[in-house]
JSON list of C-alpha atoms in Angstrom, two decimals:
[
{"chain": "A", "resi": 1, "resn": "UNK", "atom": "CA", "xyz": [25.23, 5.76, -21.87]},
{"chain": "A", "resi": 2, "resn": "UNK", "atom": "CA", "xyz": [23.94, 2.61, -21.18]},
{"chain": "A", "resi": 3, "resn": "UNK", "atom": "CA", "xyz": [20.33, 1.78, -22.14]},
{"chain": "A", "resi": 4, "resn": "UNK", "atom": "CA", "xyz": [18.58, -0.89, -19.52]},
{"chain": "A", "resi": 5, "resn": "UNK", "atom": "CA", "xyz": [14.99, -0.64, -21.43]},
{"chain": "A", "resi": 6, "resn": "UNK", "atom": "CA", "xyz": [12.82, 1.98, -23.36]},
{"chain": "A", "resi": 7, "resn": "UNK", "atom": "CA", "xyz": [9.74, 3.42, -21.89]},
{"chain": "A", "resi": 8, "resn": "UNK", "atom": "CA", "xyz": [6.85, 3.64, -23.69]},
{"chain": "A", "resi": 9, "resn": "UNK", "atom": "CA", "xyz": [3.85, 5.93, -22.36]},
{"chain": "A", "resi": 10, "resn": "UNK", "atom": "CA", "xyz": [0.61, 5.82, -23.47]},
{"chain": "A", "resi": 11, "resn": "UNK", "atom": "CA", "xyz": [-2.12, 9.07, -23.31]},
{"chain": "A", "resi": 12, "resn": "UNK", "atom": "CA", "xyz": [-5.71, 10.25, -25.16]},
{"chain": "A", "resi": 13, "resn": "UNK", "atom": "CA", "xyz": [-4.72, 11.71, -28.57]},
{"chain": "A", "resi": 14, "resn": "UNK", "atom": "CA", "xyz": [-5.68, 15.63, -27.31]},
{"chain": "A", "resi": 15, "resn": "UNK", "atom": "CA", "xyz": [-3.09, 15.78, -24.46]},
{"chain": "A", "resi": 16, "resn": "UNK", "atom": "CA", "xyz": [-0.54, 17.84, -25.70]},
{"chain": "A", "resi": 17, "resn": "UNK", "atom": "CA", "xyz": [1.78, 16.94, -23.26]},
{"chain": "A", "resi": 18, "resn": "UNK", "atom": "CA", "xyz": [3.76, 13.29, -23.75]},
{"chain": "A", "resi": 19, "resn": "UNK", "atom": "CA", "xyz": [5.72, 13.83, -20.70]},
{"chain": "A", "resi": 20, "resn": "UNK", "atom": "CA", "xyz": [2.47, 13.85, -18.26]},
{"chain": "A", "resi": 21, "resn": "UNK", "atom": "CA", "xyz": [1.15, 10.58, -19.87]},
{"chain": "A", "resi": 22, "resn": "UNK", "atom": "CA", "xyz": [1.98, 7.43, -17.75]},
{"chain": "A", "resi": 23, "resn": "UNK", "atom": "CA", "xyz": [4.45, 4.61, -18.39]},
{"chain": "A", "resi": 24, "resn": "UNK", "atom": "CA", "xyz": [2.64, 1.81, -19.38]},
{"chain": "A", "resi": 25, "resn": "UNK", "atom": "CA", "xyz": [5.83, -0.64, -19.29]},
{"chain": "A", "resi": 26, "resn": "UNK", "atom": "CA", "xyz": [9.35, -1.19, -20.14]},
{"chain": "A", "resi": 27, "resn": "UNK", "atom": "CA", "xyz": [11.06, -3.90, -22.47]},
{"chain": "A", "resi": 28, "resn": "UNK", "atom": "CA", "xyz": [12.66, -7.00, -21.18]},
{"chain": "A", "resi": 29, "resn": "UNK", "atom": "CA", "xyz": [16.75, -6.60, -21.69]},
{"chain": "A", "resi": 30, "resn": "UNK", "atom": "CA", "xyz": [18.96, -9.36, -20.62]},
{"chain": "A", "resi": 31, "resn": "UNK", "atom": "CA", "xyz": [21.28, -9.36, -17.73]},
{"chain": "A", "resi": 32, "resn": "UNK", "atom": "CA", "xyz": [24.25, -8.78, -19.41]},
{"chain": "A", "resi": 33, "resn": "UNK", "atom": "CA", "xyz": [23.56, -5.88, -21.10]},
{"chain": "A", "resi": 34, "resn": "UNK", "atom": "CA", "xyz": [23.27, -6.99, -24.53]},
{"chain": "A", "resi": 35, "resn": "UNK", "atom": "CA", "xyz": [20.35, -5.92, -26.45]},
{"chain": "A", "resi": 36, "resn": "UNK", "atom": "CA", "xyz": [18.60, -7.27, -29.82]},
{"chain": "A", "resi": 37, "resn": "UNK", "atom": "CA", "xyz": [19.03, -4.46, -32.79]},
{"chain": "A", "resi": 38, "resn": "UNK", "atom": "CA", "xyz": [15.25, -4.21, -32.24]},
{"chain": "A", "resi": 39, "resn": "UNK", "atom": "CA", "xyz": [13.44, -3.84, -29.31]},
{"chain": "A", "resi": 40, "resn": "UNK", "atom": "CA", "xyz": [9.84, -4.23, -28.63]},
{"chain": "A", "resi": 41, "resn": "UNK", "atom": "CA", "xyz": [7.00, -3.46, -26.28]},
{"chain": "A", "resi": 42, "resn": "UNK", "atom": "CA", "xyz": [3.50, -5.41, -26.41]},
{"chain": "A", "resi": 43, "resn": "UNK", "atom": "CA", "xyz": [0.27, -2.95, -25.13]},
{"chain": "A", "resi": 44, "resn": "UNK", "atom": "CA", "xyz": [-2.22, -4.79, -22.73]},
{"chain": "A", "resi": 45, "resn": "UNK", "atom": "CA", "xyz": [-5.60, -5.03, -25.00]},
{"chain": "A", "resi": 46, "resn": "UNK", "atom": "CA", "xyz": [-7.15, -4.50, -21.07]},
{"chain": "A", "resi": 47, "resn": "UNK", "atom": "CA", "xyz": [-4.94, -1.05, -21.20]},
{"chain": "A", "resi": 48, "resn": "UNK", "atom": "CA", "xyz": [-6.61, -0.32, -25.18]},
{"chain": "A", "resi": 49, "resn": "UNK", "atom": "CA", "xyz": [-10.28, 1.08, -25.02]},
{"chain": "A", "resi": 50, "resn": "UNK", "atom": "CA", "xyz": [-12.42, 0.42, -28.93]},
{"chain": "A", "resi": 51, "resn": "UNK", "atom": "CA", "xyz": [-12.36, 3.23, -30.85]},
{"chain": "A", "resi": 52, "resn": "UNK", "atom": "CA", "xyz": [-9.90, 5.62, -28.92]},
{"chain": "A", "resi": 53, "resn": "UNK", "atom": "CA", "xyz": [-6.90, 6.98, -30.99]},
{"chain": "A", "resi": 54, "resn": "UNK", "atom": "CA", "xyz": [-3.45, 6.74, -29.01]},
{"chain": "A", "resi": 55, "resn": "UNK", "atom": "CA", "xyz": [-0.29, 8.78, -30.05]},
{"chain": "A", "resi": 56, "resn": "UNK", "atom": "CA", "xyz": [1.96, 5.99, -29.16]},
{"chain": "A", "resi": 57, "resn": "UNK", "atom": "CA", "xyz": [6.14, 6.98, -28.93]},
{"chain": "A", "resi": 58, "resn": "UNK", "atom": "CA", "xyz": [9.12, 5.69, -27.30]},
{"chain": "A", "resi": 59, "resn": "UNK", "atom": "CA", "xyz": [12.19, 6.99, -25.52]},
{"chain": "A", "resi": 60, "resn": "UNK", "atom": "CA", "xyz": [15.54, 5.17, -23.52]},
{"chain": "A", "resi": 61, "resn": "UNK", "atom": "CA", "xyz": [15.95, 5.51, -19.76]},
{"chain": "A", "resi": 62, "resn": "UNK", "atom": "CA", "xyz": [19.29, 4.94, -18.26]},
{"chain": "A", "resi": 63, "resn": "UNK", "atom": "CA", "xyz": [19.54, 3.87, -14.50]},
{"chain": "A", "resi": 64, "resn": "UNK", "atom": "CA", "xyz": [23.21, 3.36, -13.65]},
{"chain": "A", "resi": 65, "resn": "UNK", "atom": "CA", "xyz": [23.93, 7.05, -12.82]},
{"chain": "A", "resi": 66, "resn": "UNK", "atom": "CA", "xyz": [20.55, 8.22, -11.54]},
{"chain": "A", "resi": 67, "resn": "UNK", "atom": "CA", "xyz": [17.11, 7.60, -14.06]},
{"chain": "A", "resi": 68, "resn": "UNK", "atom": "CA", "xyz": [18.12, 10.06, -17.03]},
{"chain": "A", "resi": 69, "resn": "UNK", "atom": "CA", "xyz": [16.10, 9.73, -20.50]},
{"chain": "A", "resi": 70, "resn": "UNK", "atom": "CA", "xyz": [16.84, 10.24, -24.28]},
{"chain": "A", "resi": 71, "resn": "UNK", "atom": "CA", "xyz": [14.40, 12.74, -26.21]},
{"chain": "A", "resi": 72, "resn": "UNK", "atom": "CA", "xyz": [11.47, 11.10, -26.95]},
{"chain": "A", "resi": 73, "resn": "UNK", "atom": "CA", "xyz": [10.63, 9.53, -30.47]},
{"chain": "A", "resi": 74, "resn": "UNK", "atom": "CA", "xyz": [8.01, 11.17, -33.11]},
{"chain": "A", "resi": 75, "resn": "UNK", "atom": "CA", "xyz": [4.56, 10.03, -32.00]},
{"chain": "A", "resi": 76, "resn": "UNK", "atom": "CA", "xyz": [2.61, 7.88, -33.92]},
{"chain": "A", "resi": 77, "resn": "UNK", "atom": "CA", "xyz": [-1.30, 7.73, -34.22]},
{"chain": "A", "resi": 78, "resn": "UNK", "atom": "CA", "xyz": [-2.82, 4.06, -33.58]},
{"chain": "A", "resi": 79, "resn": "UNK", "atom": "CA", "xyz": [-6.71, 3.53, -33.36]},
{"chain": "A", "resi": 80, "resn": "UNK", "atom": "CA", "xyz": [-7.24, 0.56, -31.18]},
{"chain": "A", "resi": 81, "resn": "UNK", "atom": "CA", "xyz": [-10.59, -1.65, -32.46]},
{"chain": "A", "resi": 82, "resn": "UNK", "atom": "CA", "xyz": [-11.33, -5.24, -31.10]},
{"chain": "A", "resi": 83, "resn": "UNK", "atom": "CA", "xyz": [-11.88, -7.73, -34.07]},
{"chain": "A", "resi": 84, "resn": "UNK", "atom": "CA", "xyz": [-15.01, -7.74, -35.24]},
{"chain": "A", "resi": 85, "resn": "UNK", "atom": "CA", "xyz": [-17.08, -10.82, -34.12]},
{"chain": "A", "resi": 86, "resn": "UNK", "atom": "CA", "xyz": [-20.41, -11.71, -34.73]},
{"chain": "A", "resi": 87, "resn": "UNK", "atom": "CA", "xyz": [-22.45, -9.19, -36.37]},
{"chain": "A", "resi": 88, "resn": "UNK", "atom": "CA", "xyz": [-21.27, -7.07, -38.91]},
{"chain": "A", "resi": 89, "resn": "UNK", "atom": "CA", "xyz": [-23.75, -4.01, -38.79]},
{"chain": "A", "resi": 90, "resn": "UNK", "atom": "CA", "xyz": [-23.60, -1.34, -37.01]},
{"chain": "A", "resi": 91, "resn": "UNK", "atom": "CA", "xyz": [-24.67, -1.47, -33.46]},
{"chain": "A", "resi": 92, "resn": "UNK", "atom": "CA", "xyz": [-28.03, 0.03, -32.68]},
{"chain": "A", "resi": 93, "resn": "UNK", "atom": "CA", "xyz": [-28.38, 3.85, -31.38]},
{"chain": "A", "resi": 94, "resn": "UNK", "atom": "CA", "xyz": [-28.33, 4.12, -27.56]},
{"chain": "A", "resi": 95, "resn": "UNK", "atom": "CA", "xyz": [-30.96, 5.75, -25.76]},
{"chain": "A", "resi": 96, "resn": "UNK", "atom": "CA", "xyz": [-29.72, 8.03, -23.38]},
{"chain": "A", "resi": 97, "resn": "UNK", "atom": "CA", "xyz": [-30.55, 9.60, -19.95]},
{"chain": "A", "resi": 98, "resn": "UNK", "atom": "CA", "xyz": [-28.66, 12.40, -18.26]},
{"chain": "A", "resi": 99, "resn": "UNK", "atom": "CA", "xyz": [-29.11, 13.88, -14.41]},
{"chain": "A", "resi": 100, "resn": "UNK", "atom": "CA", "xyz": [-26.79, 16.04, -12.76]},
{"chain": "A", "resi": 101, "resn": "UNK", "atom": "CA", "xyz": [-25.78, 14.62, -9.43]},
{"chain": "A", "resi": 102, "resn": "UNK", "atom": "CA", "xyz": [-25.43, 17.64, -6.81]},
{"chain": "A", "resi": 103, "resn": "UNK", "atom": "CA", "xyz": [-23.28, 16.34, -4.15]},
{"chain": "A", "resi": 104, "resn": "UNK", "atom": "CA", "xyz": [-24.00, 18.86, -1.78]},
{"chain": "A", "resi": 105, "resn": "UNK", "atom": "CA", "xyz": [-20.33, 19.53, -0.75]},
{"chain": "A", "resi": 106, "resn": "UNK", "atom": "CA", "xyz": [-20.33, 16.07, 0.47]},
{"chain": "A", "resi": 107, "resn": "UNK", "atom": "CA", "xyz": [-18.39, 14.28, -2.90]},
{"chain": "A", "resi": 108, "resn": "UNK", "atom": "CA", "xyz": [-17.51, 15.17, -6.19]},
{"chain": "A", "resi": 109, "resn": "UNK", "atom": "CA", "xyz": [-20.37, 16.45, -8.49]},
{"chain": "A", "resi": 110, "resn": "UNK", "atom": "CA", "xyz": [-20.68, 14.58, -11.73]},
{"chain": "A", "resi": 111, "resn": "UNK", "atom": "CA", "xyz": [-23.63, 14.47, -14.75]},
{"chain": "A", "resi": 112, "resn": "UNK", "atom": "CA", "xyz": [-24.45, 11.28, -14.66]},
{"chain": "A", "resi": 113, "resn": "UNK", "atom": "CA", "xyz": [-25.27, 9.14, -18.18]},
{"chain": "A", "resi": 114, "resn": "UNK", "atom": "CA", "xyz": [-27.43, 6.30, -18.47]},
{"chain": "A", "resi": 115, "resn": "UNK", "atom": "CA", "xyz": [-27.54, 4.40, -21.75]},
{"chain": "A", "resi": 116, "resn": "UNK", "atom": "CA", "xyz": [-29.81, 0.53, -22.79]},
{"chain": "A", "resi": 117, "resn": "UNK", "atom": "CA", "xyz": [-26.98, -2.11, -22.67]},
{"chain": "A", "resi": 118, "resn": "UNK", "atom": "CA", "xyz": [-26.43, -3.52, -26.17]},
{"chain": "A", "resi": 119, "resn": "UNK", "atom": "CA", "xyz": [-24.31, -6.77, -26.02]},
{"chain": "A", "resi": 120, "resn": "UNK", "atom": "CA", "xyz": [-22.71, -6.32, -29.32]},
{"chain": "A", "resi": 121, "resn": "UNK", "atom": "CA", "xyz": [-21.28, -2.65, -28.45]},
{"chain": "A", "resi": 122, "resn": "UNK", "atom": "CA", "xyz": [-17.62, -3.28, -27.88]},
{"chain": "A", "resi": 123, "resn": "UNK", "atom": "CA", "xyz": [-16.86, 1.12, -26.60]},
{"chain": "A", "resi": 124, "resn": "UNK", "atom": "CA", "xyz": [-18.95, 3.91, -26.24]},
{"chain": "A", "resi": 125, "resn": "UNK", "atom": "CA", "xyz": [-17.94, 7.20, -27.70]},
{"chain": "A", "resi": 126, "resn": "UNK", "atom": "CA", "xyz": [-19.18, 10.20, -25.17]},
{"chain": "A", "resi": 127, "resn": "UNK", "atom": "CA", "xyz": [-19.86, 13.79, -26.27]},
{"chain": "A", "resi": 128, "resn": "UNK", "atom": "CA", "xyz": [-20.19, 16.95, -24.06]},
{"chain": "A", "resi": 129, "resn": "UNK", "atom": "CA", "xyz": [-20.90, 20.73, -24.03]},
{"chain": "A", "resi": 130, "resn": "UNK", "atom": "CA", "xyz": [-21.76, 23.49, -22.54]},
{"chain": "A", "resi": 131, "resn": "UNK", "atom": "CA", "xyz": [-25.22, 24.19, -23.99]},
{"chain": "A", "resi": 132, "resn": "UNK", "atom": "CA", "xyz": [-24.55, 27.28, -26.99]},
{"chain": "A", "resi": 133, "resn": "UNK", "atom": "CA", "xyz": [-20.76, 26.49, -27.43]},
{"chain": "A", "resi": 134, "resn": "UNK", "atom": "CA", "xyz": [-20.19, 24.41, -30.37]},
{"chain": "A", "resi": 135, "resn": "UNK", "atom": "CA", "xyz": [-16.79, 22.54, -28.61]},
{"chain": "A", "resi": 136, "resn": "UNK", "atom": "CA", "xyz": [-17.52, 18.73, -27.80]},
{"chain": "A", "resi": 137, "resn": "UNK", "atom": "CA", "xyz": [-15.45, 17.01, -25.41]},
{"chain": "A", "resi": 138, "resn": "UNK", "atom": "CA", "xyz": [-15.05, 13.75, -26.49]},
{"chain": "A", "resi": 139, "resn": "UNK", "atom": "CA", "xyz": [-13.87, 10.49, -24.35]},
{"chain": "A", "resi": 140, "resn": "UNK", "atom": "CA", "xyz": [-14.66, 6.68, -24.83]},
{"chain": "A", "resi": 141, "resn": "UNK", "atom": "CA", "xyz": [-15.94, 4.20, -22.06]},
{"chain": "A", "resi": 142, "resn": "UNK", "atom": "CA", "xyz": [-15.84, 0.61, -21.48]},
{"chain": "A", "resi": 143, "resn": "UNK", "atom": "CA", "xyz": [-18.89, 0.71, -19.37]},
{"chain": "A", "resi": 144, "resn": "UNK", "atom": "CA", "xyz": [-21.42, -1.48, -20.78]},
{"chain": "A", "resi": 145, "resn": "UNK", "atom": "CA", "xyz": [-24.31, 0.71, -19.54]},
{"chain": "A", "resi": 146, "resn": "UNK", "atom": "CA", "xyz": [-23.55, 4.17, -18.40]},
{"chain": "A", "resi": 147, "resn": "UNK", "atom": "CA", "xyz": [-20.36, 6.43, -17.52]},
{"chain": "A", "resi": 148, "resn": "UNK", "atom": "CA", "xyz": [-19.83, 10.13, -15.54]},
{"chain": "A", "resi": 149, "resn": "UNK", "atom": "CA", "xyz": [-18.83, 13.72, -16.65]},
{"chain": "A", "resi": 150, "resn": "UNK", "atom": "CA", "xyz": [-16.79, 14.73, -13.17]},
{"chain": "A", "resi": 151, "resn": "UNK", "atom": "CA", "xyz": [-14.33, 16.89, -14.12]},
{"chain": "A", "resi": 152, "resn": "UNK", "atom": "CA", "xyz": [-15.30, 19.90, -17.04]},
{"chain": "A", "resi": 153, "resn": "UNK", "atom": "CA", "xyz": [-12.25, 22.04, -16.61]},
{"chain": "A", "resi": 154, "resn": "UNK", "atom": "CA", "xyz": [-10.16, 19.79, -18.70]},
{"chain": "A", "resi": 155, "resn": "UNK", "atom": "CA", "xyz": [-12.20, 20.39, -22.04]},
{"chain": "A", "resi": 156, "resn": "UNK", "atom": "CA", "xyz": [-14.02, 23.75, -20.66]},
{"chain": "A", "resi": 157, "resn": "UNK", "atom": "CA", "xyz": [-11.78, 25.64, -18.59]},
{"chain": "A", "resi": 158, "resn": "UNK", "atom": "CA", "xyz": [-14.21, 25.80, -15.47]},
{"chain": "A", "resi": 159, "resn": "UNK", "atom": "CA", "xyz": [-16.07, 23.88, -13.16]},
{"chain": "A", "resi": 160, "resn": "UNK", "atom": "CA", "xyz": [-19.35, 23.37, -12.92]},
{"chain": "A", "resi": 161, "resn": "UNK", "atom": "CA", "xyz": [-21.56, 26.59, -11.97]},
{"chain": "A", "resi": 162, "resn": "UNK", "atom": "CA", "xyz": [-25.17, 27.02, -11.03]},
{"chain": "A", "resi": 163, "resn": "UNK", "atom": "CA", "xyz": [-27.74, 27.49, -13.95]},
{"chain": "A", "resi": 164, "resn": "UNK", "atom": "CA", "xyz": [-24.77, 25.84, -16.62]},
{"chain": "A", "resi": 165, "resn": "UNK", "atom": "CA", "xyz": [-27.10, 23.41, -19.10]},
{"chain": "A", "resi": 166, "resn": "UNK", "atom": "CA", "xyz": [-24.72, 20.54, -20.37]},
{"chain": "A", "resi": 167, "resn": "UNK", "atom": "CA", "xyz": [-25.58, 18.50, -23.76]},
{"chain": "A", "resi": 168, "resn": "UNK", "atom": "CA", "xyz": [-24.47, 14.88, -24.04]},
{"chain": "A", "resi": 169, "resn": "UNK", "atom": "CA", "xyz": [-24.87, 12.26, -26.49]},
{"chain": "A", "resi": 170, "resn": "UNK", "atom": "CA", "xyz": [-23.45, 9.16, -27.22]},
{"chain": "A", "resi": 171, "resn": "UNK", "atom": "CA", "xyz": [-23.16, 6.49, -29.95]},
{"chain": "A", "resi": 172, "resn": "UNK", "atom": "CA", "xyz": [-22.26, 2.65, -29.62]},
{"chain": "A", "resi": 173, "resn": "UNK", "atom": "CA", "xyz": [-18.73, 1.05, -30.79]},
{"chain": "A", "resi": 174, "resn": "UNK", "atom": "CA", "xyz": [-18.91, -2.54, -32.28]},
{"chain": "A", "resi": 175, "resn": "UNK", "atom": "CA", "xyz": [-15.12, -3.03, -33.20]},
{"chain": "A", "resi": 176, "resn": "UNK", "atom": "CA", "xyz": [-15.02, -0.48, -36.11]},
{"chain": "A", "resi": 177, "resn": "UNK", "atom": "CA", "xyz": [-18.85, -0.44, -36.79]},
{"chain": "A", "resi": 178, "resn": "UNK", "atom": "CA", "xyz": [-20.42, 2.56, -35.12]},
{"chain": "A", "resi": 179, "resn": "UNK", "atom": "CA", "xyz": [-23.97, 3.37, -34.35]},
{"chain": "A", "resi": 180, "resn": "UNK", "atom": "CA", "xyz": [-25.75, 6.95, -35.15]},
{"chain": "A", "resi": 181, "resn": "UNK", "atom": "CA", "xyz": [-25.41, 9.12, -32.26]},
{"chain": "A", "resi": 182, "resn": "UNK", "atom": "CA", "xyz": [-28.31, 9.38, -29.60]},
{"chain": "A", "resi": 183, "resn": "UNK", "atom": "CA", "xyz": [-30.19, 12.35, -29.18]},
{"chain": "A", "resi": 184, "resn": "UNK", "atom": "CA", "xyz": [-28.64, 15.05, -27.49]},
{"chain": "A", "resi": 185, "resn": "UNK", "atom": "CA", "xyz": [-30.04, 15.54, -23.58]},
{"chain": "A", "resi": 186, "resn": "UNK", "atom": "CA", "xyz": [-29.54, 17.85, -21.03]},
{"chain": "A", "resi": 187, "resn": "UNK", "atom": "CA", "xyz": [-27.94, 18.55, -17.65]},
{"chain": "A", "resi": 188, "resn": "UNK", "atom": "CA", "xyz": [-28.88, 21.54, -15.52]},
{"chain": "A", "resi": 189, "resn": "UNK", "atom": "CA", "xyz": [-26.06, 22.06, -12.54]},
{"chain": "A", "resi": 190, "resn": "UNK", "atom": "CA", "xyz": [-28.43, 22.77, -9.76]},
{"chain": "A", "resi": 191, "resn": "UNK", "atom": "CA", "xyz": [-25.54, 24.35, -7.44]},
{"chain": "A", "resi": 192, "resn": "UNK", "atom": "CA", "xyz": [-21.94, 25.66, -8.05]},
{"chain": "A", "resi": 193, "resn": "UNK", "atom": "CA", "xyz": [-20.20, 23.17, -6.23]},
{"chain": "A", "resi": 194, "resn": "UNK", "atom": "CA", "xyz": [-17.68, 23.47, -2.89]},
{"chain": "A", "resi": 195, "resn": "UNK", "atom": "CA", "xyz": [-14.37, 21.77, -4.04]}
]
């Protein structure tokens, strides 16, 4: 077999499933088939979000005969945080508003979050539940001052139903400085929606 580049795909730490994670690239080979004894792939930072862990592995992809793959490598854990810059304590609490938006069969239905910009926060780490269960879905954001839950069935197993509460929080990233979590509010879904 002749290897003409590795793929390396990228996905959130709790998918269990490498296969469904995207390719985020391939490395450079030269035209006449001869390869260093090491090759390497550089991430996009704008790819990276502060804070989130990444199970990062690798695997070869030959195209001559049809696109055919090795098995793919052990995974390794990397935590992505910017370099700190200016100040080193912790970023301040967010203050936090939640709404469910009822889309009336029109769109998607989402809880909508609402958090006070803070110009040192670098990420925003996001926590969800169903009001009584003690799981938290967990995902970070880039947004500098607010983000959506759209899609519960991931982390929950369901869609949104009438008379479901939600609890979210959320606490502020500042490289690898991170602020106390907000307090926890609430999201009543007003109807079960038509998807």
């Amino acid at each position: 077999m002749v290897v003409h580049g590795s793929s390396l795909r990228r996905y959130r730490s709790n998918d269990p499933l490498l296969d469904a994670a995207s390719m985020i690239g391939h490395s450079n080979f030269t035209p006449d088939g001869n390869y260093p004894d090491v090759l390497t792939q550089t991430i996009s930072k704008n790819r990276l979000i502060n804070g989130e862990t990444y199970d990062i592995a690798v695997r070869a992809v030959n195209d001559e005969e049809g696109r055919s793959f090795s098995p793919v490598s052990a995974n390794q854990k990397f935590t992505y945080y910017i370099p700190l810059k200016g100040s080193h304590e912790k970023p301040k609490t967010p203050t936090l508003k939640v709404s469910y938006y009822d889309d009336h069969g029109s769109d998607e239905p989402y809880i909508n979050i609402e958090w006070d910009v803070n110009p040192e926060a670098d990420s925003y780490e996001i926590q969800y539940s169903l009001k009584g269960s003690n799981k938290w879905a967990t995902f970070f954001s880039k947004a500098r001052s607010g983000d959506i839950v759209d899609d519960p069935t991931n982390d929950f197993g369901q869609d949104f139903k009438k008379g479901q509460v939600y609890e979210v929080r959320v606490r502020a990233l500042h490289s690898n400085l991170i602020s106390d979590w907000s307090g926890v509010k609430t999201a009543r879904v007003d109807v079960t929606p038509n998807r």
